[in-house]
């Protein structure tokens, strides 16, 4: 066997051993990073079960975990049908908010005059309670999905604009000047320098926007709808069916958690170079 073959075999064995050593370390690393929320959730569920089992609260105020699970299991198809409606409204509203919000942030970065014009309008629109203007959207657009999507857009739009604006301005002016000196166009400078540098701030804003989009869709359903989780919550509240209400609220919360998690996963692929990702990776290796 030649020396090169020996070297290749030695490297393969070392890599296999390294993978075997990392597997338990990966499990330990995951637990060390996530044991706090896991223990907290278990503690909340235990307290919930104890409070309902000992009759500290009446079932029509807070249902037991078993009643909530039974309501979910017995009405699974019904809940999934309405969950799909709210998910559709949330995702479409979030996508529109990201597209429009990022475009507005770019325009404001490159035009000081437009920033001075648009920023007060955006801030004014943000402070208006969406539940107060949602009925207008129903009058204008009807009882379909459009008014719910519009409320979701308005809820998610502001954090996208603010985070995009902050991120696009984090670039060192000397780097921009160097790119201009080397003949890079504004579009190429944006694509190669500004946009990558803005991703940490932008993705943080998208996490907030994703959860707000869920809230916006449900708020729109509160005002006028015959389907969706907001409709289920209103019907359950009117019937004093707190078990169904809790089941719908938990599904709504899980939707926000899933969207948040998707963006967090995308963050690991888009900005592996960021300091926070390097810190997590190095901590895992040390373990």
CSV table of C-alpha atoms in Angstrom, one decimal:
chain,number,residue,atom,x,y,z
A,1,UNK,CA,0.0,0.0,0.0
A,2,UNK,CA,1.4,3.4,-1.0
A,3,UNK,CA,2.0,6.3,1.4
A,4,UNK,CA,-0.8,8.3,-0.2
A,5,UNK,CA,-3.3,5.5,0.4
A,6,UNK,CA,-2.1,5.2,4.0
A,7,UNK,CA,-2.6,8.9,4.5
A,8,UNK,CA,-6.1,8.7,3.0
A,9,UNK,CA,-7.1,5.8,5.2
A,10,UNK,CA,-5.8,7.5,8.3
A,11,UNK,CA,-7.7,10.7,7.4
A,12,UNK,CA,-10.9,8.7,6.9
A,13,UNK,CA,-10.5,6.9,10.2
A,14,UNK,CA,-9.8,10.2,12.0
A,15,UNK,CA,-13.0,11.8,10.5
A,16,UNK,CA,-15.1,8.8,11.5
A,17,UNK,CA,-13.8,9.0,15.0
A,18,UNK,CA,-14.4,12.8,15.1
A,19,UNK,CA,-18.0,12.3,14.0
A,20,UNK,CA,-18.5,9.6,16.7
A,21,UNK,CA,-17.0,11.9,19.3
A,22,UNK,CA,-19.2,14.8,18.3
A,23,UNK,CA,-22.6,12.9,18.4
A,24,UNK,CA,-22.9,12.8,22.2
A,25,UNK,CA,-21.3,16.2,22.4
A,26,UNK,CA,-24.0,17.5,20.1
A,27,UNK,CA,-26.8,16.1,22.3
A,28,UNK,CA,-25.1,17.5,25.4
A,29,UNK,CA,-24.7,20.9,23.6
A,30,UNK,CA,-28.4,21.0,22.6
A,31,UNK,CA,-29.5,20.2,26.1
A,32,UNK,CA,-27.2,22.8,27.6
A,33,UNK,CA,-28.6,25.5,25.3
A,34,UNK,CA,-32.3,24.5,25.6
A,35,UNK,CA,-32.8,23.1,29.1
A,36,UNK,CA,-34.1,26.4,30.4
A,37,UNK,CA,-37.2,26.6,28.1
A,38,UNK,CA,-37.8,22.8,28.3
A,39,UNK,CA,-37.9,22.9,32.1
A,40,UNK,CA,-40.0,26.1,32.1
A,41,UNK,CA,-42.6,24.5,29.8
A,42,UNK,CA,-42.7,21.4,32.0
A,43,UNK,CA,-43.1,23.5,35.1
A,44,UNK,CA,-46.0,25.5,33.5
A,45,UNK,CA,-47.8,22.3,32.4
A,46,UNK,CA,-47.3,20.8,35.9
A,47,UNK,CA,-48.7,24.0,37.6
A,48,UNK,CA,-51.6,24.1,35.1
A,49,UNK,CA,-52.4,20.4,35.8
A,50,UNK,CA,-52.2,20.9,39.6
A,51,UNK,CA,-54.3,24.1,39.6
A,52,UNK,CA,-57.1,22.4,37.6
A,53,UNK,CA,-56.9,19.0,39.4
A,54,UNK,CA,-57.2,20.6,42.9
A,55,UNK,CA,-60.0,22.9,41.6
A,56,UNK,CA,-58.2,26.1,42.4
A,57,UNK,CA,-59.9,27.5,39.3
A,58,UNK,CA,-63.2,26.5,37.7
A,59,UNK,CA,-63.1,24.6,34.4
A,60,UNK,CA,-65.1,27.3,32.6
A,61,UNK,CA,-62.2,29.8,33.5
A,62,UNK,CA,-59.2,27.5,32.8
A,63,UNK,CA,-59.7,24.0,31.4
A,64,UNK,CA,-57.5,21.2,32.4
A,65,UNK,CA,-54.7,20.0,30.1
A,66,UNK,CA,-56.7,16.8,29.5
A,67,UNK,CA,-59.9,18.7,28.5
A,68,UNK,CA,-57.8,20.9,26.2
A,69,UNK,CA,-56.2,17.9,24.6
A,70,UNK,CA,-59.6,16.2,24.2
A,71,UNK,CA,-61.0,19.3,22.5
A,72,UNK,CA,-58.1,19.3,20.1
A,73,UNK,CA,-58.3,15.6,19.4
A,74,UNK,CA,-62.1,15.5,19.0
A,75,UNK,CA,-62.1,18.5,16.7
A,76,UNK,CA,-58.8,17.9,14.9
A,77,UNK,CA,-60.2,18.2,11.3
A,78,UNK,CA,-62.2,21.3,12.2
A,79,UNK,CA,-59.2,23.0,13.8
A,80,UNK,CA,-56.9,22.1,11.0
A,81,UNK,CA,-59.3,23.5,8.4
A,82,UNK,CA,-59.3,26.8,10.2
A,83,UNK,CA,-55.6,26.7,10.9
A,84,UNK,CA,-54.9,26.4,7.2
A,85,UNK,CA,-57.0,29.6,6.6
A,86,UNK,CA,-55.0,31.6,9.2
A,87,UNK,CA,-51.7,30.1,8.0
A,88,UNK,CA,-52.5,31.2,4.4
A,89,UNK,CA,-53.4,34.7,5.5
A,90,UNK,CA,-50.3,35.0,7.8
A,91,UNK,CA,-47.8,33.7,5.2
A,92,UNK,CA,-49.1,35.9,2.4
A,93,UNK,CA,-49.3,38.9,4.6
A,94,UNK,CA,-45.7,38.3,5.9
A,95,UNK,CA,-44.3,37.9,2.4
A,96,UNK,CA,-46.0,41.1,1.2
A,97,UNK,CA,-44.7,43.0,4.3
A,98,UNK,CA,-41.2,41.8,3.7
A,99,UNK,CA,-41.2,42.7,0.1
A,100,UNK,CA,-42.7,46.1,0.5
A,101,UNK,CA,-40.9,46.9,3.8
A,102,UNK,CA,-37.5,46.0,2.4
A,103,UNK,CA,-38.2,48.1,-0.7
A,104,UNK,CA,-39.2,51.1,1.4
A,105,UNK,CA,-36.1,50.7,3.6
A,106,UNK,CA,-33.8,50.7,0.5
A,107,UNK,CA,-35.5,53.8,-0.9
A,108,UNK,CA,-35.2,55.6,2.4
A,109,UNK,CA,-31.5,54.7,2.7
A,110,UNK,CA,-30.7,56.1,-0.8
A,111,UNK,CA,-32.9,59.2,-0.6
A,112,UNK,CA,-32.8,61.5,2.5
A,113,UNK,CA,-35.7,63.5,1.2
A,114,UNK,CA,-38.0,60.4,0.9
A,115,UNK,CA,-36.9,59.2,4.3
A,116,UNK,CA,-37.9,62.5,5.9
A,117,UNK,CA,-41.3,62.3,4.0
A,118,UNK,CA,-42.1,58.6,4.6
A,119,UNK,CA,-40.7,58.0,8.1
A,120,UNK,CA,-43.3,60.1,9.9
A,121,UNK,CA,-46.1,58.6,7.9
A,122,UNK,CA,-45.0,55.0,8.7
A,123,UNK,CA,-44.6,55.9,12.4
A,124,UNK,CA,-48.1,57.5,12.4
A,125,UNK,CA,-49.6,54.4,10.8
A,126,UNK,CA,-47.9,52.1,13.2
A,127,UNK,CA,-49.3,53.7,16.4
A,128,UNK,CA,-52.9,53.4,15.1
A,129,UNK,CA,-54.5,50.4,16.8
A,130,UNK,CA,-55.1,47.8,14.0
A,131,UNK,CA,-58.2,46.6,15.7
A,132,UNK,CA,-59.7,50.1,15.2
A,133,UNK,CA,-59.1,50.2,11.5
A,134,UNK,CA,-59.8,46.6,10.7
A,135,UNK,CA,-63.6,47.2,10.3
A,136,UNK,CA,-62.8,49.7,7.5
A,137,UNK,CA,-60.9,47.0,5.6
A,138,UNK,CA,-63.9,44.7,5.9
A,139,UNK,CA,-66.1,47.5,4.5
A,140,UNK,CA,-63.7,48.2,1.6
A,141,UNK,CA,-62.6,44.7,0.8
A,142,UNK,CA,-65.4,42.4,2.0
A,143,UNK,CA,-65.3,39.3,4.2
A,144,UNK,CA,-62.7,37.4,2.3
A,145,UNK,CA,-59.1,36.8,3.0
A,146,UNK,CA,-58.0,40.3,1.7
A,147,UNK,CA,-58.8,42.4,4.8
A,148,UNK,CA,-57.0,39.8,7.1
A,149,UNK,CA,-54.0,39.8,4.9
A,150,UNK,CA,-53.9,43.6,4.9
A,151,UNK,CA,-54.0,43.7,8.7
A,152,UNK,CA,-51.2,41.1,8.8
A,153,UNK,CA,-49.2,43.3,6.4
A,154,UNK,CA,-49.7,46.4,8.5
A,155,UNK,CA,-48.6,44.5,11.7
A,156,UNK,CA,-45.5,43.0,10.2
A,157,UNK,CA,-44.5,46.0,8.0
A,158,UNK,CA,-43.0,48.3,10.6
A,159,UNK,CA,-40.3,45.9,12.1
A,160,UNK,CA,-39.2,45.0,8.6
A,161,UNK,CA,-38.7,48.6,7.7
A,162,UNK,CA,-37.0,49.6,10.9
A,163,UNK,CA,-34.7,46.6,10.9
A,164,UNK,CA,-33.9,46.9,7.2
A,165,UNK,CA,-33.1,50.6,7.6
A,166,UNK,CA,-30.9,50.0,10.6
A,167,UNK,CA,-29.1,47.1,8.9
A,168,UNK,CA,-28.5,48.9,5.6
A,169,UNK,CA,-26.8,51.7,7.6
A,170,UNK,CA,-24.4,49.5,9.5
A,171,UNK,CA,-22.0,49.4,6.6
A,172,UNK,CA,-18.7,51.2,7.2
A,173,UNK,CA,-18.7,54.4,5.0
A,174,UNK,CA,-15.0,53.8,4.2
A,175,UNK,CA,-16.0,50.4,2.6
A,176,UNK,CA,-18.7,52.2,0.5
A,177,UNK,CA,-16.1,54.8,-0.5
A,178,UNK,CA,-13.6,52.1,-1.5
A,179,UNK,CA,-16.2,50.3,-3.6
A,180,UNK,CA,-17.1,53.6,-5.3
A,181,UNK,CA,-13.4,54.3,-6.0
A,182,UNK,CA,-13.0,50.9,-7.6
A,183,UNK,CA,-15.8,51.6,-10.0
A,184,UNK,CA,-18.6,49.5,-8.4
A,185,UNK,CA,-22.1,50.6,-9.4
A,186,UNK,CA,-24.7,51.4,-6.8
A,187,UNK,CA,-26.6,48.2,-7.6
A,188,UNK,CA,-23.5,46.0,-7.3
A,189,UNK,CA,-22.5,47.8,-4.0
A,190,UNK,CA,-26.0,47.1,-2.6
A,191,UNK,CA,-25.9,43.5,-3.7
A,192,UNK,CA,-22.4,42.7,-2.6
A,193,UNK,CA,-21.9,45.0,0.4
A,194,UNK,CA,-25.0,46.6,1.8
A,195,UNK,CA,-27.4,43.7,1.7
A,196,UNK,CA,-25.1,41.1,3.3
A,197,UNK,CA,-24.1,43.5,6.0
A,198,UNK,CA,-27.8,44.2,6.7
A,199,UNK,CA,-28.8,40.6,7.2
A,200,UNK,CA,-28.2,40.3,11.0
A,201,UNK,CA,-30.4,43.3,11.7
A,202,UNK,CA,-33.0,42.4,9.0
A,203,UNK,CA,-33.4,38.8,10.1
A,204,UNK,CA,-33.9,39.9,13.7
A,205,UNK,CA,-36.7,42.2,12.4
A,206,UNK,CA,-38.2,39.3,10.4
A,207,UNK,CA,-38.5,37.2,13.5
A,208,UNK,CA,-40.6,39.9,15.2
A,209,UNK,CA,-42.6,40.5,12.0
A,210,UNK,CA,-43.4,36.8,11.6
A,211,UNK,CA,-45.1,36.6,15.1
A,212,UNK,CA,-46.9,39.9,14.5
A,213,UNK,CA,-48.2,38.6,11.2
A,214,UNK,CA,-50.0,35.8,13.0
A,215,UNK,CA,-51.5,38.3,15.4
A,216,UNK,CA,-52.6,40.5,12.5
A,217,UNK,CA,-54.3,37.7,10.7
A,218,UNK,CA,-56.2,36.7,13.8
A,219,UNK,CA,-57.2,40.3,14.6
A,220,UNK,CA,-58.6,40.6,11.1
A,221,UNK,CA,-60.6,37.5,11.7
A,222,UNK,CA,-62.0,38.9,14.9
A,223,UNK,CA,-63.6,41.8,13.0
A,224,UNK,CA,-65.4,39.8,10.3
A,225,UNK,CA,-64.9,36.2,9.3
A,226,UNK,CA,-66.6,32.9,9.1
A,227,UNK,CA,-63.3,30.9,9.1
A,228,UNK,CA,-59.9,31.0,10.6
A,229,UNK,CA,-58.6,30.6,14.2
A,230,UNK,CA,-59.9,34.0,15.1
A,231,UNK,CA,-63.4,32.8,14.2
A,232,UNK,CA,-62.9,29.7,16.2
A,233,UNK,CA,-61.8,31.7,19.2
A,234,UNK,CA,-64.8,34.0,19.0
A,235,UNK,CA,-67.2,31.1,18.7
A,236,UNK,CA,-65.6,29.2,21.6
A,237,UNK,CA,-65.7,32.4,23.7
A,238,UNK,CA,-69.4,32.9,22.9
A,239,UNK,CA,-70.2,29.3,23.9
A,240,UNK,CA,-68.0,29.4,27.0
A,241,UNK,CA,-66.0,26.5,25.6
A,242,UNK,CA,-62.7,27.4,27.1
A,243,UNK,CA,-61.1,24.0,26.2
A,244,UNK,CA,-61.7,24.8,22.5
A,245,UNK,CA,-60.5,28.4,23.0
A,246,UNK,CA,-57.3,27.2,24.7
A,247,UNK,CA,-56.7,24.6,21.9
A,248,UNK,CA,-57.1,27.4,19.2
A,249,UNK,CA,-54.8,29.7,21.2
A,250,UNK,CA,-52.1,27.0,21.5
A,251,UNK,CA,-52.3,26.3,17.8
A,252,UNK,CA,-52.0,30.1,17.1
A,253,UNK,CA,-48.9,30.3,19.3
A,254,UNK,CA,-47.3,27.3,17.7
A,255,UNK,CA,-47.8,28.9,14.3
A,256,UNK,CA,-45.7,31.9,15.5
A,257,UNK,CA,-43.1,29.6,17.0
A,258,UNK,CA,-42.8,27.6,13.7
A,259,UNK,CA,-42.4,30.8,11.6
A,260,UNK,CA,-39.8,32.1,14.1
A,261,UNK,CA,-38.0,28.8,13.9
A,262,UNK,CA,-37.9,28.8,10.1
A,263,UNK,CA,-36.3,32.2,10.1
A,264,UNK,CA,-33.8,31.2,12.7
A,265,UNK,CA,-32.8,28.2,10.6
A,266,UNK,CA,-32.5,30.4,7.5
A,267,UNK,CA,-30.3,32.7,9.6
A,268,UNK,CA,-27.8,29.9,10.2
A,269,UNK,CA,-27.4,29.4,6.5
A,270,UNK,CA,-27.5,33.1,5.5
A,271,UNK,CA,-25.1,34.6,8.1
A,272,UNK,CA,-22.8,31.8,9.3
A,273,UNK,CA,-20.1,34.4,9.5
A,274,UNK,CA,-21.9,36.5,12.1
A,275,UNK,CA,-20.4,36.7,15.6
A,276,UNK,CA,-23.4,35.2,17.4
A,277,UNK,CA,-23.3,32.1,15.1
A,278,UNK,CA,-19.5,31.7,15.7
A,279,UNK,CA,-20.0,31.9,19.4
A,280,UNK,CA,-22.7,29.1,19.4
A,281,UNK,CA,-20.5,26.9,17.2
A,282,UNK,CA,-17.4,27.4,19.3
A,283,UNK,CA,-19.4,26.7,22.5
A,284,UNK,CA,-20.7,23.4,21.0
A,285,UNK,CA,-17.1,22.4,20.0
A,286,UNK,CA,-15.8,23.1,23.5
A,287,UNK,CA,-18.5,20.9,25.0
